[in-house]
């Protein structure tokens, strides 16, 4: 399959996973693109996240301690931090619309080896936790009261600040989580010390005046769905005099940071974005 057809398949998959395209319609169109049911299933498997993908930082990495922690509001969270007794700045890691899975735990560990305490809440905790089935997780995410989830996250910032170096807490999120970070910045005021959003749908630009935390936004060049909200959001933040860094990764697809998706992962873009993310947090959470 040539690159043009692969890109069409990725865009179709995003319509299914983000815009509510009916599964039967999705499969019919994917089979038409791929040429057969078997080819369509193989292509979907390459685009979707693979739960069997190897972690970048192993779960038993000796540099880290990891645990499950209870957070305010009845939430469970995966925590990864360096093996040291000193207080560390904290970063909330907000998952994609697949919920808290092994990939997000791996991202938390990457922050841990970089010197932060990473706390990755499962925002599906009130619904019994993230299910193993990806479609079920997306359906459950769609049923969340997003306003309440954001409000609960503000309470987490308060809780975690008490045990964080300098009382500082940042947040990073991906896809659904990237949009969540934008909304958290609106709701949290000065309780959020830094926010990094990866290809997250943005709030109404009128909300930009409420943001107090410095923000760093990473958008994919091939992501019209998210960019149609992201570009006006960036403009509004700048016009409101907010501290905002913005990076656009030409040729990269939505979810380019997710190394468990063979077709969408873009290592060059992901590595550069991660370097920028760590530098941003070190600047604002030190």
PDB file of C-alpha atoms in Angstrom:
ATOM      1  CA  UNK A   1       0.000   0.000   0.000  1.00  0.00           C
ATOM      2  CA  UNK A   2       1.398   3.385  -0.983  1.00  0.00           C
ATOM      3  CA  UNK A   3       1.825   6.319   1.400  1.00  0.00           C
ATOM      4  CA  UNK A   4      -1.278   8.117   0.167  1.00  0.00           C
ATOM      5  CA  UNK A   5      -3.503   5.140   0.933  1.00  0.00           C
ATOM      6  CA  UNK A   6      -1.815   4.629   4.318  1.00  0.00           C
ATOM      7  CA  UNK A   7      -2.499   8.260   5.200  1.00  0.00           C
ATOM      8  CA  UNK A   8      -6.134   7.849   4.176  1.00  0.00           C
ATOM      9  CA  UNK A   9      -6.345   4.801   6.446  1.00  0.00           C
ATOM     10  CA  UNK A  10      -4.852   6.732   9.377  1.00  0.00           C
ATOM     11  CA  UNK A  11      -7.336   9.566   8.896  1.00  0.00           C
ATOM     12  CA  UNK A  12     -10.200   7.083   8.700  1.00  0.00           C
ATOM     13  CA  UNK A  13      -9.002   5.408  11.907  1.00  0.00           C
ATOM     14  CA  UNK A  14      -8.897   8.790  13.655  1.00  0.00           C
ATOM     15  CA  UNK A  15     -12.494   9.452  12.585  1.00  0.00           C
ATOM     16  CA  UNK A  16     -13.471   6.133  14.144  1.00  0.00           C
ATOM     17  CA  UNK A  17     -11.544   6.610  17.391  1.00  0.00           C
ATOM     18  CA  UNK A  18     -12.193  10.330  17.916  1.00  0.00           C
ATOM     19  CA  UNK A  19     -15.259  11.402  15.952  1.00  0.00           C
ATOM     20  CA  UNK A  20     -17.590   8.484  16.597  1.00  0.00           C
ATOM     21  CA  UNK A  21     -17.651   6.991  13.110  1.00  0.00           C
ATOM     22  CA  UNK A  22     -19.853   3.882  13.172  1.00  0.00           C
ATOM     23  CA  UNK A  23     -17.764   0.703  13.417  1.00  0.00           C
ATOM     24  CA  UNK A  24     -19.537  -0.996  10.518  1.00  0.00           C
ATOM     25  CA  UNK A  25     -18.996   2.020   8.277  1.00  0.00           C
ATOM     26  CA  UNK A  26     -15.385   2.235   9.434  1.00  0.00           C
ATOM     27  CA  UNK A  27     -14.687  -1.407   8.599  1.00  0.00           C
ATOM     28  CA  UNK A  28     -16.430  -1.202   5.229  1.00  0.00           C
ATOM     29  CA  UNK A  29     -14.331   1.791   4.212  1.00  0.00           C
ATOM     30  CA  UNK A  30     -11.126   0.298   5.577  1.00  0.00           C
ATOM     31  CA  UNK A  31     -11.661  -2.921   3.621  1.00  0.00           C
ATOM     32  CA  UNK A  32     -12.254  -0.854   0.507  1.00  0.00           C
ATOM     33  CA  UNK A  33      -8.955   0.973   1.084  1.00  0.00           C
ATOM     34  CA  UNK A  34      -6.910  -2.116   1.945  1.00  0.00           C
ATOM     35  CA  UNK A  35      -8.410  -4.436  -0.648  1.00  0.00           C
ATOM     36  CA  UNK A  36      -9.465  -7.289   1.633  1.00  0.00           C
ATOM     37  CA  UNK A  37     -10.648  -8.009   5.168  1.00  0.00           C
ATOM     38  CA  UNK A  38      -7.300  -9.549   6.093  1.00  0.00           C
ATOM     39  CA  UNK A  39      -5.354  -6.576   4.755  1.00  0.00           C
ATOM     40  CA  UNK A  40      -7.688  -4.177   6.550  1.00  0.00           C
ATOM     41  CA  UNK A  41      -7.219  -5.967   9.871  1.00  0.00           C
ATOM     42  CA  UNK A  42      -3.442  -5.937   9.442  1.00  0.00           C
ATOM     43  CA  UNK A  43      -3.486  -2.234   8.655  1.00  0.00           C
ATOM     44  CA  UNK A  44      -5.679  -1.437  11.638  1.00  0.00           C
ATOM     45  CA  UNK A  45      -3.288  -3.414  13.811  1.00  0.00           C
ATOM     46  CA  UNK A  46      -0.366  -1.317  12.588  1.00  0.00           C
ATOM     47  CA  UNK A  47      -2.195   1.969  13.203  1.00  0.00           C
ATOM     48  CA  UNK A  48      -3.655   1.062  16.593  1.00  0.00           C
ATOM     49  CA  UNK A  49      -1.543   0.929  19.728  1.00  0.00           C
ATOM     50  CA  UNK A  50      -0.038  -2.485  20.414  1.00  0.00           C
ATOM     51  CA  UNK A  51      -0.275  -3.642  24.049  1.00  0.00           C
ATOM     52  CA  UNK A  52       2.608  -6.024  23.350  1.00  0.00           C
ATOM     53  CA  UNK A  53       5.032  -3.271  22.321  1.00  0.00           C
ATOM     54  CA  UNK A  54       8.256  -3.125  24.322  1.00  0.00           C
ATOM     55  CA  UNK A  55       8.621  -0.363  26.890  1.00  0.00           C
ATOM     56  CA  UNK A  56      11.327   2.264  26.484  1.00  0.00           C
ATOM     57  CA  UNK A  57      11.920   2.231  30.251  1.00  0.00           C
ATOM     58  CA  UNK A  58      11.277  -1.263  31.687  1.00  0.00           C
ATOM     59  CA  UNK A  59       8.804  -1.648  34.528  1.00  0.00           C
ATOM     60  CA  UNK A  60      11.572  -3.004  36.765  1.00  0.00           C
ATOM     61  CA  UNK A  61      14.147  -0.322  35.937  1.00  0.00           C
ATOM     62  CA  UNK A  62      16.489  -0.205  38.968  1.00  0.00           C
ATOM     63  CA  UNK A  63      16.701   3.584  38.841  1.00  0.00           C
ATOM     64  CA  UNK A  64      13.053   3.895  39.825  1.00  0.00           C
ATOM     65  CA  UNK A  65      10.506   3.044  42.441  1.00  0.00           C
ATOM     66  CA  UNK A  66       6.977   2.497  41.176  1.00  0.00           C
ATOM     67  CA  UNK A  67       3.680   1.970  42.950  1.00  0.00           C
ATOM     68  CA  UNK A  68      -0.056   2.480  42.775  1.00  0.00           C
ATOM     69  CA  UNK A  69      -1.267   5.437  44.810  1.00  0.00           C
ATOM     70  CA  UNK A  70      -4.729   6.537  45.915  1.00  0.00           C
ATOM     71  CA  UNK A  71      -5.517  10.141  45.077  1.00  0.00           C
ATOM     72  CA  UNK A  72      -8.185  12.521  46.287  1.00  0.00           C
ATOM     73  CA  UNK A  73     -11.598  11.792  44.772  1.00  0.00           C
ATOM     74  CA  UNK A  74     -11.165   8.020  44.773  1.00  0.00           C
ATOM     75  CA  UNK A  75      -8.727   7.869  41.864  1.00  0.00           C
ATOM     76  CA  UNK A  76      -5.954   5.327  41.430  1.00  0.00           C
ATOM     77  CA  UNK A  77      -2.655   6.453  39.945  1.00  0.00           C
ATOM     78  CA  UNK A  78       0.561   4.866  38.754  1.00  0.00           C
ATOM     79  CA  UNK A  79       3.576   6.612  40.297  1.00  0.00           C
ATOM     80  CA  UNK A  80       7.182   6.444  39.093  1.00  0.00           C
ATOM     81  CA  UNK A  81      10.030   8.350  40.747  1.00  0.00           C
ATOM     82  CA  UNK A  82      13.799   8.206  41.159  1.00  0.00           C
ATOM     83  CA  UNK A  83      15.215   6.133  43.980  1.00  0.00           C
ATOM     84  CA  UNK A  84      16.012   9.037  46.273  1.00  0.00           C
ATOM     85  CA  UNK A  85      14.476  10.332  49.459  1.00  0.00           C
ATOM     86  CA  UNK A  86      14.603  13.986  48.469  1.00  0.00           C
ATOM     87  CA  UNK A  87      11.413  15.753  47.416  1.00  0.00           C
ATOM     88  CA  UNK A  88      10.902  16.013  43.668  1.00  0.00           C
ATOM     89  CA  UNK A  89       8.820  18.222  41.435  1.00  0.00           C
ATOM     90  CA  UNK A  90       5.707  16.338  40.323  1.00  0.00           C
ATOM     91  CA  UNK A  91       4.280  15.896  36.834  1.00  0.00           C
ATOM     92  CA  UNK A  92       0.755  14.619  36.267  1.00  0.00           C
ATOM     93  CA  UNK A  93       0.678  12.350  33.215  1.00  0.00           C
ATOM     94  CA  UNK A  94      -2.733  12.468  31.534  1.00  0.00           C
ATOM     95  CA  UNK A  95      -3.545   9.449  29.388  1.00  0.00           C
ATOM     96  CA  UNK A  96      -5.055   9.207  25.913  1.00  0.00           C
ATOM     97  CA  UNK A  97      -8.652   8.152  25.308  1.00  0.00           C
ATOM     98  CA  UNK A  98      -7.507   4.549  25.821  1.00  0.00           C
ATOM     99  CA  UNK A  99      -7.167   5.185  29.554  1.00  0.00           C
ATOM    100  CA  UNK A 100      -4.233   4.320  31.800  1.00  0.00           C
ATOM    101  CA  UNK A 101      -2.360   1.594  29.947  1.00  0.00           C
ATOM    102  CA  UNK A 102       1.169   0.234  29.737  1.00  0.00           C
ATOM    103  CA  UNK A 103       2.253   2.904  27.261  1.00  0.00           C
ATOM    104  CA  UNK A 104       1.283   5.722  29.646  1.00  0.00           C
ATOM    105  CA  UNK A 105       2.982   3.904  32.521  1.00  0.00           C
ATOM    106  CA  UNK A 106       6.093   3.803  30.341  1.00  0.00           C
ATOM    107  CA  UNK A 107       5.816   7.565  29.719  1.00  0.00           C
ATOM    108  CA  UNK A 108       5.594   8.065  33.493  1.00  0.00           C
ATOM    109  CA  UNK A 109       8.788   6.050  33.951  1.00  0.00           C
ATOM    110  CA  UNK A 110      10.531   8.186  31.315  1.00  0.00           C
ATOM    111  CA  UNK A 111       9.751  11.215  33.454  1.00  0.00           C
ATOM    112  CA  UNK A 112      10.945   9.339  36.516  1.00  0.00           C
ATOM    113  CA  UNK A 113      14.384   8.629  35.070  1.00  0.00           C
ATOM    114  CA  UNK A 114      14.550  12.314  34.093  1.00  0.00           C
ATOM    115  CA  UNK A 115      14.293  13.235  37.770  1.00  0.00           C
ATOM    116  CA  UNK A 116      10.599  13.922  38.304  1.00  0.00           C
ATOM    117  CA  UNK A 117       7.934  12.227  40.366  1.00  0.00           C
ATOM    118  CA  UNK A 118       5.455  11.162  37.685  1.00  0.00           C
ATOM    119  CA  UNK A 119       1.863  10.552  38.746  1.00  0.00           C
ATOM    120  CA  UNK A 120      -0.429   9.040  36.102  1.00  0.00           C
ATOM    121  CA  UNK A 121      -4.055   9.018  37.312  1.00  0.00           C
ATOM    122  CA  UNK A 122      -6.603   6.636  35.855  1.00  0.00           C
ATOM    123  CA  UNK A 123      -9.490   8.964  35.057  1.00  0.00           C
ATOM    124  CA  UNK A 124     -11.679   5.905  34.570  1.00  0.00           C
ATOM    125  CA  UNK A 125     -11.239   4.961  38.253  1.00  0.00           C
ATOM    126  CA  UNK A 126     -14.805   6.107  39.083  1.00  0.00           C
ATOM    127  CA  UNK A 127     -16.066   3.685  36.415  1.00  0.00           C
ATOM    128  CA  UNK A 128     -14.055   0.752  37.771  1.00  0.00           C
ATOM    129  CA  UNK A 129     -10.739   1.527  36.118  1.00  0.00           C
ATOM    130  CA  UNK A 130      -9.414   1.281  32.584  1.00  0.00           C
ATOM    131  CA  UNK A 131     -10.667  -1.880  30.844  1.00  0.00           C
ATOM    132  CA  UNK A 132      -8.227  -4.000  28.868  1.00  0.00           C
ATOM    133  CA  UNK A 133     -10.348  -3.681  25.730  1.00  0.00           C
ATOM    134  CA  UNK A 134      -9.368  -0.494  23.901  1.00  0.00           C
ATOM    135  CA  UNK A 135     -12.806   0.098  22.381  1.00  0.00           C
ATOM    136  CA  UNK A 136     -14.436  -0.265  25.797  1.00  0.00           C
ATOM    137  CA  UNK A 137     -11.947   2.220  27.248  1.00  0.00           C
ATOM    138  CA  UNK A 138     -12.744   4.789  24.553  1.00  0.00           C
ATOM    139  CA  UNK A 139     -16.464   4.303  25.134  1.00  0.00           C
ATOM    140  CA  UNK A 140     -16.004   4.810  28.875  1.00  0.00           C
ATOM    141  CA  UNK A 141     -13.892   7.946  28.315  1.00  0.00           C
ATOM    142  CA  UNK A 142     -16.686   9.324  26.141  1.00  0.00           C
ATOM    143  CA  UNK A 143     -19.140   8.941  29.016  1.00  0.00           C
ATOM    144  CA  UNK A 144     -17.033  10.876  31.524  1.00  0.00           C
ATOM    145  CA  UNK A 145     -18.202  14.227  32.839  1.00  0.00           C
ATOM    146  CA  UNK A 146     -15.134  16.105  31.588  1.00  0.00           C
ATOM    147  CA  UNK A 147     -15.847  19.138  33.756  1.00  0.00           C
ATOM    148  CA  UNK A 148     -15.875  16.979  36.887  1.00  0.00           C
ATOM    149  CA  UNK A 149     -12.715  15.143  35.823  1.00  0.00           C
ATOM    150  CA  UNK A 150     -10.909  18.452  35.365  1.00  0.00           C
ATOM    151  CA  UNK A 151     -12.181  19.716  38.715  1.00  0.00           C
ATOM    152  CA  UNK A 152     -10.959  16.522  40.361  1.00  0.00           C
ATOM    153  CA  UNK A 153      -7.557  17.018  38.721  1.00  0.00           C
ATOM    154  CA  UNK A 154      -7.335  20.504  40.244  1.00  0.00           C
ATOM    155  CA  UNK A 155      -7.833  18.859  43.643  1.00  0.00           C
ATOM    156  CA  UNK A 156      -5.006  16.442  42.767  1.00  0.00           C
ATOM    157  CA  UNK A 157      -2.718  19.414  42.135  1.00  0.00           C
ATOM    158  CA  UNK A 158      -3.480  20.686  45.633  1.00  0.00           C
ATOM    159  CA  UNK A 159      -2.830  17.271  47.146  1.00  0.00           C
ATOM    160  CA  UNK A 160       0.414  16.600  45.292  1.00  0.00           C
ATOM    161  CA  UNK A 161       1.837  20.082  45.820  1.00  0.00           C
ATOM    162  CA  UNK A 162       2.125  19.312  49.534  1.00  0.00           C
ATOM    163  CA  UNK A 163       4.713  16.607  48.887  1.00  0.00           C
ATOM    164  CA  UNK A 164       6.401  18.089  45.832  1.00  0.00           C
ATOM    165  CA  UNK A 165       9.673  20.003  45.737  1.00  0.00           C
ATOM    166  CA  UNK A 166       8.887  23.697  46.008  1.00  0.00           C
ATOM    167  CA  UNK A 167       5.210  22.800  45.969  1.00  0.00           C
ATOM    168  CA  UNK A 168       5.381  22.639  42.181  1.00  0.00           C
ATOM    169  CA  UNK A 169       3.249  20.407  39.983  1.00  0.00           C
ATOM    170  CA  UNK A 170       3.134  20.277  36.201  1.00  0.00           C
ATOM    171  CA  UNK A 171       1.068  18.241  33.751  1.00  0.00           C
ATOM    172  CA  UNK A 172       1.639  16.573  30.416  1.00  0.00           C
ATOM    173  CA  UNK A 173      -1.049  14.934  28.313  1.00  0.00           C
ATOM    174  CA  UNK A 174      -1.458  13.189  24.987  1.00  0.00           C
ATOM    175  CA  UNK A 175      -4.444  13.320  22.618  1.00  0.00           C
ATOM    176  CA  UNK A 176      -7.455  13.285  24.997  1.00  0.00           C
ATOM    177  CA  UNK A 177      -4.937  14.023  27.732  1.00  0.00           C
ATOM    178  CA  UNK A 178      -3.470  16.895  25.731  1.00  0.00           C
ATOM    179  CA  UNK A 179      -6.898  18.474  25.522  1.00  0.00           C
ATOM    180  CA  UNK A 180      -7.296  17.780  29.239  1.00  0.00           C
ATOM    181  CA  UNK A 181      -4.076  19.700  30.028  1.00  0.00           C
ATOM    182  CA  UNK A 182      -5.409  22.719  28.137  1.00  0.00           C
ATOM    183  CA  UNK A 183      -8.619  22.616  30.165  1.00  0.00           C
ATOM    184  CA  UNK A 184      -6.728  22.022  33.395  1.00  0.00           C
ATOM    185  CA  UNK A 185      -4.703  25.170  32.708  1.00  0.00           C
ATOM    186  CA  UNK A 186      -7.958  27.116  32.363  1.00  0.00           C
ATOM    187  CA  UNK A 187      -9.440  25.696  35.563  1.00  0.00           C
ATOM    188  CA  UNK A 188      -6.393  25.514  37.826  1.00  0.00           C
ATOM    189  CA  UNK A 189      -5.137  29.091  37.793  1.00  0.00           C
ATOM    190  CA  UNK A 190      -1.855  29.322  39.685  1.00  0.00           C
ATOM    191  CA  UNK A 191      -2.185  25.785  41.063  1.00  0.00           C
ATOM    192  CA  UNK A 192      -0.657  24.434  37.848  1.00  0.00           C
ATOM    193  CA  UNK A 193       2.984  25.429  37.424  1.00  0.00           C
ATOM    194  CA  UNK A 194       3.559  24.209  33.861  1.00  0.00           C
ATOM    195  CA  UNK A 195       1.541  22.353  31.245  1.00  0.00           C
ATOM    196  CA  UNK A 196       2.594  20.443  28.127  1.00  0.00           C
ATOM    197  CA  UNK A 197      -0.053  19.381  25.628  1.00  0.00           C
ATOM    198  CA  UNK A 198       0.587  16.918  22.812  1.00  0.00           C
ATOM    199  CA  UNK A 199      -1.911  17.199  19.932  1.00  0.00           C
ATOM    200  CA  UNK A 200      -4.801  17.952  22.270  1.00  0.00           C
ATOM    201  CA  UNK A 201      -8.062  19.569  21.158  1.00  0.00           C
ATOM    202  CA  UNK A 202      -8.170  23.099  22.563  1.00  0.00           C
ATOM    203  CA  UNK A 203     -10.835  24.999  24.507  1.00  0.00           C
ATOM    204  CA  UNK A 204     -12.666  28.009  23.137  1.00  0.00           C
ATOM    205  CA  UNK A 205     -10.111  30.799  22.571  1.00  0.00           C
ATOM    206  CA  UNK A 206     -12.095  33.056  24.923  1.00  0.00           C
ATOM    207  CA  UNK A 207     -10.846  30.875  27.809  1.00  0.00           C
ATOM    208  CA  UNK A 208      -7.206  31.826  27.185  1.00  0.00           C
ATOM    209  CA  UNK A 209      -7.378  34.806  29.547  1.00  0.00           C
ATOM    210  CA  UNK A 210      -7.910  32.412  32.494  1.00  0.00           C
ATOM    211  CA  UNK A 211      -4.642  30.540  31.949  1.00  0.00           C
ATOM    212  CA  UNK A 212      -1.844  31.356  34.395  1.00  0.00           C
ATOM    213  CA  UNK A 213       0.576  28.460  33.893  1.00  0.00           C
ATOM    214  CA  UNK A 214       3.204  28.557  31.148  1.00  0.00           C
ATOM    215  CA  UNK A 215       2.196  26.160  28.380  1.00  0.00           C
ATOM    216  CA  UNK A 216       4.077  24.223  25.734  1.00  0.00           C
ATOM    217  CA  UNK A 217       2.034  22.848  22.841  1.00  0.00           C
ATOM    218  CA  UNK A 218       3.131  20.146  20.405  1.00  0.00           C
ATOM    219  CA  UNK A 219       0.992  19.702  17.285  1.00  0.00           C
ATOM    220  CA  UNK A 220       1.320  17.287  14.383  1.00  0.00           C
ATOM    221  CA  UNK A 221       1.595  18.684  10.880  1.00  0.00           C
ATOM    222  CA  UNK A 222      -0.895  16.130   9.533  1.00  0.00           C
ATOM    223  CA  UNK A 223      -3.699  16.613  12.051  1.00  0.00           C
ATOM    224  CA  UNK A 224      -6.331  19.006  10.715  1.00  0.00           C
ATOM    225  CA  UNK A 225      -8.908  17.853  13.265  1.00  0.00           C
ATOM    226  CA  UNK A 226      -6.876  19.003  16.260  1.00  0.00           C
ATOM    227  CA  UNK A 227      -5.081  21.883  14.554  1.00  0.00           C
ATOM    228  CA  UNK A 228      -8.377  23.545  13.667  1.00  0.00           C
ATOM    229  CA  UNK A 229      -8.793  24.199  17.402  1.00  0.00           C
ATOM    230  CA  UNK A 230      -5.114  24.356  18.353  1.00  0.00           C
ATOM    231  CA  UNK A 231      -4.078  27.237  16.108  1.00  0.00           C
ATOM    232  CA  UNK A 232      -6.810  29.635  17.348  1.00  0.00           C
ATOM    233  CA  UNK A 233      -5.954  28.622  20.938  1.00  0.00           C
ATOM    234  CA  UNK A 234      -2.283  29.487  20.459  1.00  0.00           C
ATOM    235  CA  UNK A 235      -3.189  32.837  18.890  1.00  0.00           C
ATOM    236  CA  UNK A 236      -5.525  33.649  21.780  1.00  0.00           C
ATOM    237  CA  UNK A 237      -2.897  32.719  24.387  1.00  0.00           C
ATOM    238  CA  UNK A 238      -0.363  34.975  22.723  1.00  0.00           C
ATOM    239  CA  UNK A 239      -2.808  37.841  22.390  1.00  0.00           C
ATOM    240  CA  UNK A 240      -3.630  37.479  26.089  1.00  0.00           C
ATOM    241  CA  UNK A 241       0.064  37.820  26.943  1.00  0.00           C
ATOM    242  CA  UNK A 242       0.425  34.264  28.237  1.00  0.00           C
ATOM    243  CA  UNK A 243       3.681  32.310  28.317  1.00  0.00           C
ATOM    244  CA  UNK A 244       3.311  29.776  25.527  1.00  0.00           C
ATOM    245  CA  UNK A 245       5.713  27.777  23.386  1.00  0.00           C
ATOM    246  CA  UNK A 246       4.391  26.136  20.237  1.00  0.00           C
ATOM    247  CA  UNK A 247       5.974  23.515  18.013  1.00  0.00           C
ATOM    248  CA  UNK A 248       4.559  22.049  14.800  1.00  0.00           C
ATOM    249  CA  UNK A 249       6.057  18.799  13.513  1.00  0.00           C
ATOM    250  CA  UNK A 250       5.791  18.756   9.726  1.00  0.00           C
ATOM    251  CA  UNK A 251       4.965  15.370   8.235  1.00  0.00           C
ATOM    252  CA  UNK A 252       3.994  13.886  11.606  1.00  0.00           C
ATOM    253  CA  UNK A 253       0.604  12.349  12.296  1.00  0.00           C
ATOM    254  CA  UNK A 254      -1.631  12.718  15.311  1.00  0.00           C
ATOM    255  CA  UNK A 255      -0.261  10.507  18.127  1.00  0.00           C
ATOM    256  CA  UNK A 256       3.267  10.712  16.718  1.00  0.00           C
ATOM    257  CA  UNK A 257       4.699  10.250  20.220  1.00  0.00           C
ATOM    258  CA  UNK A 258       3.043   6.857  20.746  1.00  0.00           C
ATOM    259  CA  UNK A 259       5.785   4.359  19.955  1.00  0.00           C
ATOM    260  CA  UNK A 260       3.328   1.453  20.263  1.00  0.00           C
ATOM    261  CA  UNK A 261       1.640   2.490  16.982  1.00  0.00           C
ATOM    262  CA  UNK A 262       3.839   1.356  14.094  1.00  0.00           C
ATOM    263  CA  UNK A 263       2.224   3.518  11.421  1.00  0.00           C
ATOM    264  CA  UNK A 264       1.838   6.763  13.402  1.00  0.00           C
ATOM    265  CA  UNK A 265       4.964   6.837  15.548  1.00  0.00           C
ATOM    266  CA  UNK A 266       7.500   9.348  14.287  1.00  0.00           C
ATOM    267  CA  UNK A 267      10.737   8.824  16.190  1.00  0.00           C
ATOM    268  CA  UNK A 268      12.415  12.034  15.073  1.00  0.00           C
ATOM    269  CA  UNK A 269       9.427  14.168  16.070  1.00  0.00           C
ATOM    270  CA  UNK A 270       8.860  12.222  19.300  1.00  0.00           C
ATOM    271  CA  UNK A 271      12.487  12.490  20.402  1.00  0.00           C
ATOM    272  CA  UNK A 272      12.642  16.220  19.698  1.00  0.00           C
ATOM    273  CA  UNK A 273       9.321  16.882  21.418  1.00  0.00           C
ATOM    274  CA  UNK A 274      10.459  14.912  24.472  1.00  0.00           C
ATOM    275  CA  UNK A 275      13.721  16.869  24.744  1.00  0.00           C
ATOM    276  CA  UNK A 276      11.687  20.078  24.606  1.00  0.00           C
ATOM    277  CA  UNK A 277       9.207  18.746  27.159  1.00  0.00           C
ATOM    278  CA  UNK A 278      11.893  17.884  29.704  1.00  0.00           C
ATOM    279  CA  UNK A 279      13.628  21.231  29.195  1.00  0.00           C
ATOM    280  CA  UNK A 280      10.318  23.047  29.735  1.00  0.00           C
ATOM    281  CA  UNK A 281       9.604  21.208  32.955  1.00  0.00           C
ATOM    282  CA  UNK A 282      13.149  21.721  34.241  1.00  0.00           C
ATOM    283  CA  UNK A 283      12.770  25.426  33.536  1.00  0.00           C
ATOM    284  CA  UNK A 284       9.432  25.893  35.260  1.00  0.00           C
ATOM    285  CA  UNK A 285       9.420  23.224  37.982  1.00  0.00           C
ATOM    286  CA  UNK A 286      12.981  23.623  39.290  1.00  0.00           C
TER     287      UNK A 286
END
